[in-house]
Each structure stands twice: as C-alpha cells, then as structure tokens.
Short mmCIF file of C-alpha atoms in Angstrom, two decimals:
data_model
loop_
_atom_site.label_atom_id
_atom_site.label_comp_id
_atom_site.label_asym_id
_atom_site.label_seq_id
_atom_site.Cartn_x
_atom_site.Cartn_y
_atom_site.Cartn_z
CA MET N 1 119.89 54.57 27.18
CA ILE N 2 119.69 58.30 26.74
CA LEU N 3 120.02 58.68 30.57
CA PHE N 4 123.15 56.50 30.66
CA ARG N 5 124.80 58.25 27.67
CA SER N 6 123.92 61.66 29.08
CA LEU N 7 125.59 60.78 32.48
CA LEU N 8 128.72 59.43 30.69
CA PHE N 9 128.86 62.57 28.58
CA ALA N 10 128.54 64.84 31.65
CA ALA N 11 131.37 62.98 33.33
CA ALA N 12 133.54 63.19 30.26
CA PHE N 13 132.72 66.76 29.48
CA TYR N 14 133.45 68.19 32.86
CA SER N 15 136.53 66.13 33.44
CA TRP N 16 137.95 67.08 30.01
CA SER N 17 137.05 70.71 30.52
CA VAL N 18 138.80 70.90 33.88
CA ILE N 19 141.90 69.40 32.20
CA CYS N 20 141.83 71.79 29.31
CA ALA N 21 141.28 74.84 31.64
CA ILE N 22 144.33 73.86 33.74
CA LEU N 23 146.35 73.46 30.58
CA LEU N 24 145.27 76.88 29.38
CA VAL N 25 146.34 78.74 32.51
CA PRO N 26 149.93 79.32 31.20
CA VAL N 27 148.49 80.40 27.88
CA LEU N 28 146.82 83.34 29.55
CA ALA N 29 150.25 85.04 29.54
CA MET N 30 150.67 84.42 25.81
CA PRO N 31 149.25 86.36 22.79
CA ARG N 32 145.50 86.35 22.57
CA ARG N 33 145.53 84.30 19.36
CA TRP N 34 147.13 81.29 21.21
CA LEU N 35 144.44 81.33 23.77
CA LEU N 36 141.71 81.45 21.13
CA LEU N 37 143.41 78.51 19.38
CA GLY N 38 143.27 76.52 22.63
CA MET N 39 139.61 77.36 23.05
CA ARG N 40 138.89 76.41 19.42
CA LEU N 41 140.46 72.96 19.96
CA TRP N 42 138.47 72.58 23.18
CA SER N 43 135.27 73.49 21.47
CA ARG N 44 135.68 71.09 18.66
CA SER N 45 136.70 68.29 21.08
CA VAL N 46 133.37 68.91 22.94
CA ASN N 47 131.62 68.44 19.60
CA SER N 48 133.35 65.13 19.10
CA LEU N 49 132.37 63.95 22.64
CA LEU N 50 128.80 64.82 21.85
CA ARG N 51 128.79 62.85 18.65
CA VAL N 52 130.57 59.76 19.91
CA ILE N 53 128.81 59.49 23.36
CA CYS N 54 125.35 60.96 22.84
CA GLY N 55 124.78 60.65 19.11
CA VAL N 56 124.48 64.45 18.76
CA ARG N 57 126.14 65.93 15.66
CA VAL N 58 126.90 69.63 15.24
CA ASP N 59 126.05 71.13 11.81
CA ILE N 60 127.25 74.70 10.98
CA ARG N 61 125.33 76.12 8.16
CA GLY N 62 125.80 79.35 6.24
CA LEU N 63 129.63 79.22 6.33
CA GLU N 64 129.67 81.80 3.60
CA ASN N 65 128.20 84.23 6.16
CA VAL N 66 130.79 83.66 8.83
CA PRO N 67 132.88 86.83 9.14
CA ALA N 68 136.57 86.97 9.15
CA GLY N 69 137.03 90.54 10.23
CA ASP N 70 135.21 92.89 12.61
CA ALA N 71 131.56 91.98 13.08
CA LEU N 72 128.76 91.73 15.63
CA ILE N 73 127.30 88.23 15.96
CA ALA N 74 123.71 88.16 17.21
CA SER N 75 122.74 84.66 18.27
CA LYS N 76 119.66 82.93 19.39
CA HIS N 77 120.29 81.62 22.92
CA GLN N 78 118.80 78.32 24.05
CA THR N 79 121.68 76.57 25.97
CA MET N 80 125.15 77.26 27.28
CA PHE N 81 126.41 75.21 24.32
CA ASP N 82 125.77 78.38 22.28
CA VAL N 83 128.83 79.89 23.82
CA PHE N 84 131.07 76.87 23.48
CA VAL N 85 130.35 76.35 19.77
CA GLN N 86 131.33 79.89 18.66
CA PHE N 87 134.93 79.33 19.71
CA GLY N 88 135.17 76.60 17.17
CA VAL N 89 133.70 78.78 14.24
CA LEU N 90 134.97 82.28 14.80
CA LYS N 91 138.62 83.17 14.69
CA GLY N 92 138.51 86.26 16.81
CA SER N 93 135.52 85.59 19.19
CA LEU N 94 134.78 87.57 22.31
CA PHE N 95 131.44 87.76 24.14
CA VAL N 96 129.02 90.00 25.95
CA LEU N 97 128.50 88.13 29.28
CA LYS N 98 126.67 88.70 32.44
CA LYS N 99 128.84 89.31 35.46
CA GLU N 100 127.62 86.21 37.26
CA LEU N 101 129.65 83.96 34.87
CA MET N 102 132.94 85.54 36.00
CA ILE N 103 132.90 83.50 39.24
CA ILE N 104 133.47 80.30 37.31
CA PRO N 105 137.13 79.31 37.97
CA ILE N 106 139.55 79.93 35.06
CA PHE N 107 136.69 80.50 32.60
CA GLY N 108 136.36 84.09 34.00
CA TRP N 109 140.03 84.72 33.42
CA ILE N 110 139.88 83.31 29.84
CA ALA N 111 136.73 85.47 29.07
CA LEU N 112 138.54 88.61 30.26
CA ARG N 113 141.79 87.82 28.57
CA ILE N 114 140.15 87.38 25.09
CA GLY N 115 138.43 90.82 25.65
CA SER N 116 134.91 89.70 26.60
CA ILE N 117 132.60 92.48 27.94
CA VAL N 118 131.05 91.81 31.37
CA VAL N 119 127.74 93.57 31.94
CA ASP N 120 125.68 94.25 34.92
CA ARG N 121 122.09 93.61 33.80
CA ASP N 122 120.68 95.78 36.54
CA GLY N 123 122.86 98.81 35.46
CA GLN N 124 120.37 99.95 32.78
CA ALA N 125 121.55 103.00 30.82
CA ALA N 126 125.00 103.37 32.52
CA ALA N 127 125.66 99.62 31.90
CA LEU N 128 124.73 99.98 28.23
CA ARG N 129 127.12 103.06 27.80
CA ASP N 130 129.93 101.06 29.44
CA MET N 131 129.23 98.05 27.23
CA VAL N 132 129.49 100.21 24.05
CA ARG N 133 132.65 101.99 25.25
CA ARG N 134 134.51 98.71 25.92
CA ALA N 135 133.24 97.25 22.64
CA GLN N 136 134.70 100.22 20.75
CA GLU N 137 137.99 99.75 22.56
CA GLN N 138 138.15 96.08 21.52
CA PHE N 139 137.25 96.86 17.87
CA ARG N 140 139.96 99.39 17.60
CA LEU N 141 142.37 96.42 18.07
CA GLY N 142 141.03 94.79 14.92
CA ASP N 143 139.76 91.32 13.95
CA ARG N 144 137.09 91.07 16.59
CA GLN N 145 133.84 89.11 16.28
CA LEU N 146 131.72 90.16 19.27
CA VAL N 147 129.03 87.63 20.17
CA ILE N 148 125.94 88.92 21.86
CA PHE N 149 122.73 87.08 22.71
CA PRO N 150 120.06 89.76 22.03
CA GLU N 151 117.55 88.25 24.43
CA GLY N 152 119.99 88.45 27.25
CA THR N 153 119.22 84.96 28.65
CA ARG N 154 118.42 81.50 27.52
CA LYS N 155 115.05 80.81 26.12
CA ALA N 156 113.34 77.48 25.68
CA PRO N 157 112.81 76.35 22.07
CA GLY N 158 109.71 77.99 20.72
CA ALA N 159 109.33 80.45 23.62
CA PRO N 160 108.13 83.96 22.70
CA PRO N 161 111.15 86.23 21.80
CA ASP N 162 112.13 89.12 24.03
CA TYR N 163 114.93 91.10 22.35
CA LYS N 164 116.74 93.71 24.53
CA PRO N 165 118.02 97.09 23.43
CA GLY N 166 121.80 96.38 23.97
CA VAL N 167 122.29 94.91 20.51
CA ALA N 168 120.82 98.02 18.89
CA GLY N 169 123.25 100.28 20.83
CA LEU N 170 126.22 98.22 19.69
CA TYR N 171 124.97 98.15 16.09
CA ARG N 172 124.63 101.95 16.09
CA GLU N 173 127.95 102.80 17.68
CA LEU N 174 130.22 100.08 16.17
CA GLY N 175 129.14 100.66 12.60
CA VAL N 176 129.81 97.04 11.53
CA GLN N 177 127.72 94.29 9.97
CA VAL N 178 125.54 92.20 12.24
CA HIS N 179 125.46 88.44 11.52
CA PRO N 180 122.33 86.86 12.89
CA VAL N 181 122.63 83.17 14.03
CA ALA N 182 119.68 80.81 14.39
CA THR N 183 119.72 77.47 16.15
CA ASN N 184 117.75 74.48 17.45
CA ALA N 185 120.24 73.62 20.14
CA GLY N 186 117.75 73.48 22.97
CA LEU N 187 116.08 70.42 21.41
CA HIS N 188 119.28 68.36 22.15
CA TRP N 189 121.04 70.28 24.95
CA PRO N 190 118.32 71.76 27.11
CA ALA N 191 118.97 74.85 29.12
CA ARG N 192 118.34 72.96 32.34
CA GLY N 193 118.88 69.28 33.06
CA PHE N 194 121.61 67.02 31.70
CA LEU N 195 119.85 64.82 29.12
CA ARG N 196 121.45 65.11 25.72
CA ARG N 197 118.95 63.85 23.09
CA PRO N 198 120.32 62.32 19.82
CA GLY N 199 120.04 64.36 16.64
CA VAL N 200 121.64 67.31 14.98
CA ILE N 201 122.28 70.58 16.60
CA VAL N 202 122.25 73.22 13.89
CA TYR N 203 123.80 76.70 13.98
CA GLU N 204 122.90 78.72 10.88
CA PHE N 205 124.75 81.98 10.17
CA LEU N 206 122.28 84.10 8.20
CA GLU N 207 122.65 86.94 5.74
CA PRO N 208 124.37 89.79 7.46
CA ILE N 209 122.59 93.09 8.20
CA PRO N 210 124.51 96.07 6.87
CA PRO N 211 125.30 99.10 9.09
CA GLY N 212 123.33 102.30 9.00
CA LEU N 213 119.72 101.21 9.38
CA LYS N 214 117.43 103.00 11.78
CA ARG N 215 116.97 101.39 15.19
CA ALA N 216 113.47 100.14 14.67
CA GLU N 217 114.10 98.76 11.22
CA PHE N 218 117.25 97.04 12.47
CA MET N 219 115.46 95.48 15.46
CA ARG N 220 112.54 94.32 13.27
CA LEU N 221 114.91 92.75 10.74
CA LEU N 222 117.12 91.00 13.34
CA GLU N 223 114.22 89.46 15.14
CA GLU N 224 112.49 88.43 11.94
CA ARG N 225 115.61 86.70 10.55
CA ILE N 226 116.60 84.84 13.72
CA GLU N 227 113.12 83.79 14.74
CA THR N 228 111.96 82.69 11.32
CA ALA N 229 115.17 80.59 10.74
CA SER N 230 115.16 79.19 14.36
CA ASN N 231 111.51 78.14 14.09
CA ARG N 232 112.24 76.52 10.73
CA LEU N 233 115.16 74.51 12.35
CA LEU N 234 112.86 73.51 15.20
CA ALA N 235 110.13 72.37 12.77
CA GLU N 236 112.74 70.21 10.92
CA GLY N 237 113.18 68.26 14.07
CA VAL N 238 116.67 67.27 13.16
#
C-alpha cells in the first residue's frame, strides 16, 4: 500500500508542480510578493497532497519564533521537502542554493527572481565573500528571511552533523537574529527514493540566537539547538 500511495503521490506531485511552474512564468515579471504568494500556495497544496494521498501530515511548531522581518533561518536538511515547506511558512523567503539546482527548468528562474543566492561549493573563501555580499544586498531591500542549510547538503536522519562555516560568516556580517529549525522530515520523505511513509513531518522553529556572539559560541549553540531538537523529534517517531 505504501508503494502504491507513493507512486500515486509522485505522479500527482510532479504533474501539479509542472502546471504551477508554467502558471508562475508570467508572474516572474510582477512584484516579488506576487511570486512568493504563488509559491506559498504551491507549497501548501503539496502539503495537502501528502496528507490525502500518503497519510503524511505536516506540523509546524514554534510559530512564535517564526520571523516576520529580516532574519537568517538555519535549518536541518534531510530532504528536498525542507525547501518546499519554507515557502508556506515564511513571508519573505529566499535561499542559499548550490549552483547545480539552477539547471532545473523554471525553478532556477523563480529562485533568482526571489533573490536566492547561488553558491559554488568549490569556490571556498571567494565563494563565501560573494555569498555574504549578495546577502547584504538583499537585506538592504528589507523583509528578507534567508534560509540556509548549515551542513550544506542533505543528511540521513541521525547521521553525524557536519556544520560548515558559511552560516557563521552570514551571522557575523548580516547582524540579524538566527532562527534554528529542527526536523524529522527524512523519516517520511527520504533524501533518496520515492517512498513516503505515513506519519507527521515536524518542523520546529527554535528560540532565535541573538546577533553579536563570537563565532565559536555561535556555532556551538546553533549545532546544539538544532541537533538536540532534531534528535528529540526522531525519537518521538511521529
């Protein structure tokens, strides 16, 4: 039954996403807020498809910690769904994305139009400086919530963490609060494969980290909060 429902969801998800992408092409020429509204509706419709077809419910916890103004969102990354869901929660979302994702038709255009920052993971120090510069440009426009996955790539649930320095550079230079996000999404939407296991995908927005901490203390606190909360969600087995 899980196999059948997963196949049905895959067909519905990709068909619906293609339709939405085509409908959003004219919106690329409109103000950014209209494109974000379209992406928010798409994100929430994917949640509905998951619930109806696969028996997977999405639960957003810690809504009191969801920022409305400028902020940096540092999220645990277990599945591509981690990107989709943020459109449905944040009002001014943009992302730090690896350049390989830009080849996806229409998605790459949308990502650039909302101000997302494309990084070359092989660029090292120069890439980090460029990422910070472009983030500062976006934040000068106001009402930006920049989502970054501190580990840089998807990790299987329970895998040892490997936090990269990029998030610390953004934290230091942007001077805004960092909102950690924990999840158990990989239990129900694996990084690889198409099986969608019934249950509850939880995204928990944790207490924000204020600006101004020293780099080592910030990284320690960020990893501690995300990993502790994510491990708790995995242990719940929801």
